[in-house]
PDB file with SEQRES, HELIX, SHEET and CRYST1 records, atoms N, CA, C and O in Angstrom:
SEQRES   1 A   55  MET PRO ALA SER GLU ARG ASP GLN ALA LEU PRO ARG VAL          
SEQRES   2 A   55  THR ALA ALA VAL SER MET ARG ASP LEU LEU ALA SER CYS          
SEQRES   3 A   55  ALA ALA ALA ASP ALA VAL SER THR PRO PRO ARG PRO PRO          
SEQRES   4 A   55  ALA PRO PRO ARG THR GLU PRO VAL ARG LEU ARG ARG PRO          
SEQRES   5 A   55  GLU ALA ALA                                                  
HELIX    1 AA1 ALA A    3  ASP A    7  1                                   5    
HELIX    2 AA2 MET A   19  SER A   33  1                                  15    
HELIX    3 AA3 VAL A   47  LEU A   49  5                                   3    
CRYST1    1.000    1.000    1.000  90.00  90.00  90.00 P 1           1          
ATOM      1  N   MET A   1      32.276 -14.544   5.395  1.00  0.00           N  
ATOM      2  CA  MET A   1      32.171 -15.352   6.383  1.00  0.00           C  
ATOM      3  C   MET A   1      33.790 -16.236   6.231  1.00  0.00           C  
ATOM      4  O   MET A   1      34.131 -16.713   5.149  1.00  0.00           O  
ATOM      5  N   PRO A   2      34.453 -16.316   7.186  1.00  0.00           N  
ATOM      6  CA  PRO A   2      35.692 -17.101   7.416  1.00  0.00           C  
ATOM      7  C   PRO A   2      35.513 -18.508   6.895  1.00  0.00           C  
ATOM      8  O   PRO A   2      34.365 -18.952   6.922  1.00  0.00           O  
ATOM      9  N   ALA A   3      36.469 -19.265   6.430  1.00  0.00           N  
ATOM     10  CA  ALA A   3      36.702 -20.666   6.007  1.00  0.00           C  
ATOM     11  C   ALA A   3      36.263 -21.485   7.021  1.00  0.00           C  
ATOM     12  O   ALA A   3      35.495 -22.427   6.827  1.00  0.00           O  
ATOM     13  N   SER A   4      36.828 -21.094   8.372  1.00  0.00           N  
ATOM     14  CA  SER A   4      36.455 -21.999   9.349  1.00  0.00           C  
ATOM     15  C   SER A   4      34.859 -22.072  10.054  1.00  0.00           C  
ATOM     16  O   SER A   4      34.523 -23.129  10.588  1.00  0.00           O  
ATOM     17  N   GLU A   5      34.090 -21.127  10.030  1.00  0.00           N  
ATOM     18  CA  GLU A   5      32.662 -20.802  10.074  1.00  0.00           C  
ATOM     19  C   GLU A   5      31.981 -21.453   8.903  1.00  0.00           C  
ATOM     20  O   GLU A   5      30.934 -22.076   9.078  1.00  0.00           O  
ATOM     21  N   ARG A   6      32.443 -21.353   7.908  1.00  0.00           N  
ATOM     22  CA  ARG A   6      31.762 -22.054   6.561  1.00  0.00           C  
ATOM     23  C   ARG A   6      31.721 -23.494   6.686  1.00  0.00           C  
ATOM     24  O   ARG A   6      30.781 -24.126   6.204  1.00  0.00           O  
ATOM     25  N   ASP A   7      32.968 -24.234   7.489  1.00  0.00           N  
ATOM     26  CA  ASP A   7      33.260 -25.329   7.451  1.00  0.00           C  
ATOM     27  C   ASP A   7      32.175 -26.061   8.357  1.00  0.00           C  
ATOM     28  O   ASP A   7      31.616 -27.129   8.108  1.00  0.00           O  
ATOM     29  N   GLN A   8      32.007 -25.244   9.459  1.00  0.00           N  
ATOM     30  CA  GLN A   8      31.159 -25.682  10.751  1.00  0.00           C  
ATOM     31  C   GLN A   8      29.807 -25.374  10.429  1.00  0.00           C  
ATOM     32  O   GLN A   8      29.066 -25.679  11.363  1.00  0.00           O  
ATOM     33  N   ALA A   9      29.033 -24.737   9.163  1.00  0.00           N  
ATOM     34  CA  ALA A   9      28.044 -24.800   9.181  1.00  0.00           C  
ATOM     35  C   ALA A   9      27.150 -25.875   8.952  1.00  0.00           C  
ATOM     36  O   ALA A   9      27.612 -26.895   8.441  1.00  0.00           O  
ATOM     37  N   LEU A  10      25.844 -25.817   9.269  1.00  0.00           N  
ATOM     38  CA  LEU A  10      25.076 -27.024   9.167  1.00  0.00           C  
ATOM     39  C   LEU A  10      24.931 -27.746   7.834  1.00  0.00           C  
ATOM     40  O   LEU A  10      24.786 -27.169   6.756  1.00  0.00           O  
ATOM     41  N   PRO A  11      24.976 -28.858   7.983  1.00  0.00           N  
ATOM     42  CA  PRO A  11      24.748 -29.625   6.638  1.00  0.00           C  
ATOM     43  C   PRO A  11      23.428 -29.681   5.917  1.00  0.00           C  
ATOM     44  O   PRO A  11      22.361 -29.791   6.522  1.00  0.00           O  
ATOM     45  N   ARG A  12      23.532 -29.599   4.570  1.00  0.00           N  
ATOM     46  CA  ARG A  12      22.445 -29.359   3.974  1.00  0.00           C  
ATOM     47  C   ARG A  12      21.224 -30.597   3.897  1.00  0.00           C  
ATOM     48  O   ARG A  12      21.508 -31.739   3.536  1.00  0.00           O  
ATOM     49  N   VAL A  13      20.264 -30.313   4.170  1.00  0.00           N  
ATOM     50  CA  VAL A  13      19.190 -31.537   4.604  1.00  0.00           C  
ATOM     51  C   VAL A  13      18.282 -31.492   3.300  1.00  0.00           C  
ATOM     52  O   VAL A  13      17.820 -30.456   2.822  1.00  0.00           O  
ATOM     53  N   THR A  14      18.107 -32.707   2.824  1.00  0.00           N  
ATOM     54  CA  THR A  14      17.327 -32.974   1.558  1.00  0.00           C  
ATOM     55  C   THR A  14      15.892 -33.390   2.025  1.00  0.00           C  
ATOM     56  O   THR A  14      15.686 -34.335   2.786  1.00  0.00           O  
ATOM     57  N   ALA A  15      14.973 -32.632   1.521  1.00  0.00           N  
ATOM     58  CA  ALA A  15      13.494 -32.649   1.705  1.00  0.00           C  
ATOM     59  C   ALA A  15      13.123 -34.192   1.429  1.00  0.00           C  
ATOM     60  O   ALA A  15      13.688 -34.848   0.554  1.00  0.00           O  
ATOM     61  N   ALA A  16      12.066 -34.728   2.309  1.00  0.00           N  
ATOM     62  CA  ALA A  16      11.622 -36.117   2.319  1.00  0.00           C  
ATOM     63  C   ALA A  16      10.438 -35.988   1.238  1.00  0.00           C  
ATOM     64  O   ALA A  16       9.945 -37.037   0.824  1.00  0.00           O  
ATOM     65  N   VAL A  17       9.970 -34.791   0.772  1.00  0.00           N  
ATOM     66  CA  VAL A  17       8.714 -34.464  -0.103  1.00  0.00           C  
ATOM     67  C   VAL A  17       9.191 -33.402  -1.049  1.00  0.00           C  
ATOM     68  O   VAL A  17       9.806 -32.372  -0.775  1.00  0.00           O  
ATOM     69  N   SER A  18       8.757 -33.887  -2.316  1.00  0.00           N  
ATOM     70  CA  SER A  18       8.946 -32.804  -3.126  1.00  0.00           C  
ATOM     71  C   SER A  18       8.020 -31.643  -3.138  1.00  0.00           C  
ATOM     72  O   SER A  18       6.933 -31.565  -2.566  1.00  0.00           O  
ATOM     73  N   MET A  19       8.651 -30.692  -3.924  1.00  0.00           N  
ATOM     74  CA  MET A  19       7.836 -29.328  -3.737  1.00  0.00           C  
ATOM     75  C   MET A  19       6.308 -29.603  -4.753  1.00  0.00           C  
ATOM     76  O   MET A  19       5.222 -29.054  -4.561  1.00  0.00           O  
ATOM     77  N   ARG A  20       6.572 -30.390  -5.604  1.00  0.00           N  
ATOM     78  CA  ARG A  20       5.266 -30.635  -6.192  1.00  0.00           C  
ATOM     79  C   ARG A  20       4.301 -31.613  -5.774  1.00  0.00           C  
ATOM     80  O   ARG A  20       3.140 -31.593  -6.183  1.00  0.00           O  
ATOM     81  N   ASP A  21       4.724 -32.426  -5.012  1.00  0.00           N  
ATOM     82  CA  ASP A  21       4.047 -33.235  -4.015  1.00  0.00           C  
ATOM     83  C   ASP A  21       3.288 -32.647  -2.940  1.00  0.00           C  
ATOM     84  O   ASP A  21       2.205 -33.061  -2.527  1.00  0.00           O  
ATOM     85  N   LEU A  22       3.961 -31.609  -2.501  1.00  0.00           N  
ATOM     86  CA  LEU A  22       3.492 -30.871  -1.163  1.00  0.00           C  
ATOM     87  C   LEU A  22       2.426 -29.714  -1.706  1.00  0.00           C  
ATOM     88  O   LEU A  22       1.520 -29.361  -0.951  1.00  0.00           O  
ATOM     89  N   LEU A  23       2.535 -29.229  -2.811  1.00  0.00           N  
ATOM     90  CA  LEU A  23       1.726 -28.464  -3.796  1.00  0.00           C  
ATOM     91  C   LEU A  23       0.461 -29.267  -3.754  1.00  0.00           C  
ATOM     92  O   LEU A  23      -0.638 -28.986  -3.276  1.00  0.00           O  
ATOM     93  N   ALA A  24       0.880 -30.303  -4.355  1.00  0.00           N  
ATOM     94  CA  ALA A  24      -0.459 -31.081  -4.753  1.00  0.00           C  
ATOM     95  C   ALA A  24      -1.290 -31.647  -3.598  1.00  0.00           C  
ATOM     96  O   ALA A  24      -2.511 -31.798  -3.647  1.00  0.00           O  
ATOM     97  N   SER A  25      -0.414 -31.978  -2.431  1.00  0.00           N  
ATOM     98  CA  SER A  25      -1.453 -32.273  -1.253  1.00  0.00           C  
ATOM     99  C   SER A  25      -2.335 -30.841  -0.574  1.00  0.00           C  
ATOM    100  O   SER A  25      -3.446 -30.774  -0.048  1.00  0.00           O  
ATOM    101  N   CYS A  26      -1.436 -29.927  -0.817  1.00  0.00           N  
ATOM    102  CA  CYS A  26      -2.330 -28.453  -0.209  1.00  0.00           C  
ATOM    103  C   CYS A  26      -3.579 -28.177  -1.198  1.00  0.00           C  
ATOM    104  O   CYS A  26      -4.606 -27.695  -0.721  1.00  0.00           O  
ATOM    105  N   ALA A  27      -3.512 -28.416  -2.278  1.00  0.00           N  
ATOM    106  CA  ALA A  27      -4.381 -28.308  -3.377  1.00  0.00           C  
ATOM    107  C   ALA A  27      -5.662 -29.382  -3.100  1.00  0.00           C  
ATOM    108  O   ALA A  27      -6.830 -29.002  -3.184  1.00  0.00           O  
ATOM    109  N   ALA A  28      -5.350 -30.545  -2.816  1.00  0.00           N  
ATOM    110  CA  ALA A  28      -6.268 -31.586  -2.492  1.00  0.00           C  
ATOM    111  C   ALA A  28      -6.792 -31.179  -1.041  1.00  0.00           C  
ATOM    112  O   ALA A  28      -8.021 -31.114  -1.039  1.00  0.00           O  
ATOM    113  N   ALA A  29      -6.366 -30.964  -0.132  1.00  0.00           N  
ATOM    114  CA  ALA A  29      -6.846 -30.454   1.135  1.00  0.00           C  
ATOM    115  C   ALA A  29      -7.629 -29.497   1.175  1.00  0.00           C  
ATOM    116  O   ALA A  29      -8.576 -29.393   1.954  1.00  0.00           O  
ATOM    117  N   ASP A  30      -7.250 -28.589   0.202  1.00  0.00           N  
ATOM    118  CA  ASP A  30      -8.128 -27.164   0.030  1.00  0.00           C  
ATOM    119  C   ASP A  30      -9.671 -27.692  -0.679  1.00  0.00           C  
ATOM    120  O   ASP A  30     -10.805 -27.347  -0.347  1.00  0.00           O  
ATOM    121  N   ALA A  31      -9.313 -28.493  -1.589  1.00  0.00           N  
ATOM    122  CA  ALA A  31     -10.652 -28.897  -2.341  1.00  0.00           C  
ATOM    123  C   ALA A  31     -11.486 -29.905  -1.535  1.00  0.00           C  
ATOM    124  O   ALA A  31     -12.697 -29.873  -1.758  1.00  0.00           O  
ATOM    125  N   VAL A  32     -11.016 -30.836  -0.591  1.00  0.00           N  
ATOM    126  CA  VAL A  32     -11.723 -31.304   0.485  1.00  0.00           C  
ATOM    127  C   VAL A  32     -12.377 -30.571   1.360  1.00  0.00           C  
ATOM    128  O   VAL A  32     -13.511 -30.877   1.728  1.00  0.00           O  
ATOM    129  N   SER A  33     -11.730 -29.507   1.799  1.00  0.00           N  
ATOM    130  CA  SER A  33     -12.450 -28.665   2.927  1.00  0.00           C  
ATOM    131  C   SER A  33     -13.229 -27.644   2.450  1.00  0.00           C  
ATOM    132  O   SER A  33     -13.940 -27.132   3.315  1.00  0.00           O  
ATOM    133  N   THR A  34     -13.314 -27.221   1.435  1.00  0.00           N  
ATOM    134  CA  THR A  34     -13.985 -26.166   0.746  1.00  0.00           C  
ATOM    135  C   THR A  34     -15.354 -26.535   0.589  1.00  0.00           C  
ATOM    136  O   THR A  34     -15.490 -27.578  -0.050  1.00  0.00           O  
ATOM    137  N   PRO A  35     -16.495 -25.952   1.010  1.00  0.00           N  
ATOM    138  CA  PRO A  35     -17.583 -26.584   0.676  1.00  0.00           C  
ATOM    139  C   PRO A  35     -18.158 -25.894  -0.566  1.00  0.00           C  
ATOM    140  O   PRO A  35     -17.778 -24.804  -0.995  1.00  0.00           O  
ATOM    141  N   PRO A  36     -19.231 -26.752  -1.146  1.00  0.00           N  
ATOM    142  CA  PRO A  36     -19.478 -26.590  -2.869  1.00  0.00           C  
ATOM    143  C   PRO A  36     -20.159 -25.303  -3.156  1.00  0.00           C  
ATOM    144  O   PRO A  36     -21.028 -24.971  -2.350  1.00  0.00           O  
ATOM    145  N   ARG A  37     -19.911 -24.497  -4.194  1.00  0.00           N  
ATOM    146  CA  ARG A  37     -20.461 -23.210  -4.306  1.00  0.00           C  
ATOM    147  C   ARG A  37     -21.830 -23.495  -4.839  1.00  0.00           C  
ATOM    148  O   ARG A  37     -22.135 -24.355  -5.665  1.00  0.00           O  
ATOM    149  N   PRO A  38     -22.605 -22.631  -4.232  1.00  0.00           N  
ATOM    150  CA  PRO A  38     -23.924 -22.665  -4.657  1.00  0.00           C  
ATOM    151  C   PRO A  38     -24.188 -22.405  -6.103  1.00  0.00           C  
ATOM    152  O   PRO A  38     -23.446 -21.616  -6.688  1.00  0.00           O  
ATOM    153  N   PRO A  39     -25.441 -23.146  -6.920  1.00  0.00           N  
ATOM    154  CA  PRO A  39     -25.432 -22.880  -8.240  1.00  0.00           C  
ATOM    155  C   PRO A  39     -25.464 -21.646  -8.588  1.00  0.00           C  
ATOM    156  O   PRO A  39     -26.041 -20.893  -7.803  1.00  0.00           O  
ATOM    157  N   ALA A  40     -24.868 -21.048  -9.851  1.00  0.00           N  
ATOM    158  CA  ALA A  40     -24.967 -19.769 -10.242  1.00  0.00           C  
ATOM    159  C   ALA A  40     -26.595 -19.534 -10.739  1.00  0.00           C  
ATOM    160  O   ALA A  40     -27.380 -20.312 -11.282  1.00  0.00           O  
ATOM    161  N   PRO A  41     -26.712 -18.378 -10.388  1.00  0.00           N  
ATOM    162  CA  PRO A  41     -28.234 -18.172 -11.150  1.00  0.00           C  
ATOM    163  C   PRO A  41     -28.222 -18.042 -12.603  1.00  0.00           C  
ATOM    164  O   PRO A  41     -27.199 -17.716 -13.206  1.00  0.00           O  
ATOM    165  N   PRO A  42     -29.389 -18.302 -13.212  1.00  0.00           N  
ATOM    166  CA  PRO A  42     -29.483 -18.361 -14.806  1.00  0.00           C  
ATOM    167  C   PRO A  42     -29.014 -16.937 -15.130  1.00  0.00           C  
ATOM    168  O   PRO A  42     -29.087 -15.993 -14.344  1.00  0.00           O  
ATOM    169  N   ARG A  43     -28.475 -16.887 -16.504  1.00  0.00           N  
ATOM    170  CA  ARG A  43     -28.050 -15.808 -16.986  1.00  0.00           C  
ATOM    171  C   ARG A  43     -29.291 -15.271 -17.957  1.00  0.00           C  
ATOM    172  O   ARG A  43     -29.894 -16.081 -18.661  1.00  0.00           O  
ATOM    173  N   THR A  44     -29.613 -13.950 -17.954  1.00  0.00           N  
ATOM    174  CA  THR A  44     -30.541 -13.541 -18.596  1.00  0.00           C  
ATOM    175  C   THR A  44     -29.991 -12.073 -19.303  1.00  0.00           C  
ATOM    176  O   THR A  44     -29.130 -11.325 -18.840  1.00  0.00           O  
ATOM    177  N   GLU A  45     -30.755 -11.910 -20.554  1.00  0.00           N  
ATOM    178  CA  GLU A  45     -30.175 -10.704 -21.279  1.00  0.00           C  
ATOM    179  C   GLU A  45     -30.647  -9.506 -20.543  1.00  0.00           C  
ATOM    180  O   GLU A  45     -31.631  -9.550 -19.803  1.00  0.00           O  
ATOM    181  N   PRO A  46     -29.973  -8.480 -20.738  1.00  0.00           N  
ATOM    182  CA  PRO A  46     -30.354  -7.302 -20.156  1.00  0.00           C  
ATOM    183  C   PRO A  46     -31.644  -6.607 -21.029  1.00  0.00           C  
ATOM    184  O   PRO A  46     -31.711  -6.691 -22.256  1.00  0.00           O  
ATOM    185  N   VAL A  47     -32.456  -6.046 -20.356  1.00  0.00           N  
ATOM    186  CA  VAL A  47     -33.991  -5.867 -21.076  1.00  0.00           C  
ATOM    187  C   VAL A  47     -33.595  -4.880 -22.147  1.00  0.00           C  
ATOM    188  O   VAL A  47     -34.350  -4.946 -23.118  1.00  0.00           O  
ATOM    189  N   ARG A  48     -32.583  -3.937 -22.262  1.00  0.00           N  
ATOM    190  CA  ARG A  48     -32.309  -3.047 -23.642  1.00  0.00           C  
ATOM    191  C   ARG A  48     -32.128  -3.879 -24.547  1.00  0.00           C  
ATOM    192  O   ARG A  48     -32.661  -3.698 -25.642  1.00  0.00           O  
ATOM    193  N   LEU A  49     -31.271  -5.072 -24.284  1.00  0.00           N  
ATOM    194  CA  LEU A  49     -30.845  -5.849 -25.584  1.00  0.00           C  
ATOM    195  C   LEU A  49     -31.785  -6.838 -26.023  1.00  0.00           C  
ATOM    196  O   LEU A  49     -31.461  -7.533 -26.986  1.00  0.00           O  
ATOM    197  N   ARG A  50     -32.959  -7.022 -25.442  1.00  0.00           N  
ATOM    198  CA  ARG A  50     -34.059  -8.028 -25.732  1.00  0.00           C  
ATOM    199  C   ARG A  50     -34.524  -7.574 -27.171  1.00  0.00           C  
ATOM    200  O   ARG A  50     -34.138  -6.441 -27.457  1.00  0.00           O  
ATOM    201  N   ARG A  51     -35.329  -8.266 -28.212  1.00  0.00           N  
ATOM    202  CA  ARG A  51     -35.558  -8.071 -29.130  1.00  0.00           C  
ATOM    203  C   ARG A  51     -37.276  -7.534 -28.753  1.00  0.00           C  
ATOM    204  O   ARG A  51     -37.906  -8.132 -27.881  1.00  0.00           O  
ATOM    205  N   PRO A  52     -37.790  -6.565 -29.387  1.00  0.00           N  
ATOM    206  CA  PRO A  52     -39.204  -6.435 -29.324  1.00  0.00           C  
ATOM    207  C   PRO A  52     -40.042  -7.471 -29.513  1.00  0.00           C  
ATOM    208  O   PRO A  52     -39.769  -7.997 -30.592  1.00  0.00           O  
ATOM    209  N   GLU A  53     -40.812  -7.936 -29.042  1.00  0.00           N  
ATOM    210  CA  GLU A  53     -42.088  -9.070 -29.539  1.00  0.00           C  
ATOM    211  C   GLU A  53     -42.844  -8.473 -30.278  1.00  0.00           C  
ATOM    212  O   GLU A  53     -43.318  -7.360 -30.049  1.00  0.00           O  
ATOM    213  N   ALA A  54     -43.091  -9.340 -31.518  1.00  0.00           N  
ATOM    214  CA  ALA A  54     -44.052  -8.933 -32.563  1.00  0.00           C  
ATOM    215  C   ALA A  54     -45.221  -9.369 -32.011  1.00  0.00           C  
ATOM    216  O   ALA A  54     -45.519 -10.364 -31.350  1.00  0.00           O  
ATOM    217  N   ALA A  55     -46.015  -8.115 -32.547  1.00  0.00           N  
ATOM    218  CA  ALA A  55     -47.356  -7.909 -32.272  1.00  0.00           C  
ATOM    219  C   ALA A  55     -48.398  -8.829 -32.881  1.00  0.00           C  
ATOM    220  O   ALA A  55     -49.593  -8.653 -32.642  1.00  0.00           O  
TER     221      ALA A  55                                                      
END                                                                             
């Protein structure tokens, strides 16, 4: 790029919001707009790992 074109390039723009704030607002919006997960089913041991019951 010749120097004359480089001098005419658009000036740099400083962001009004930091990337950290932008990511935080996106995470907050996602948390608010996502419905809660249903409760997880209770965990049980597989049948083969259970101890035999005493008679």
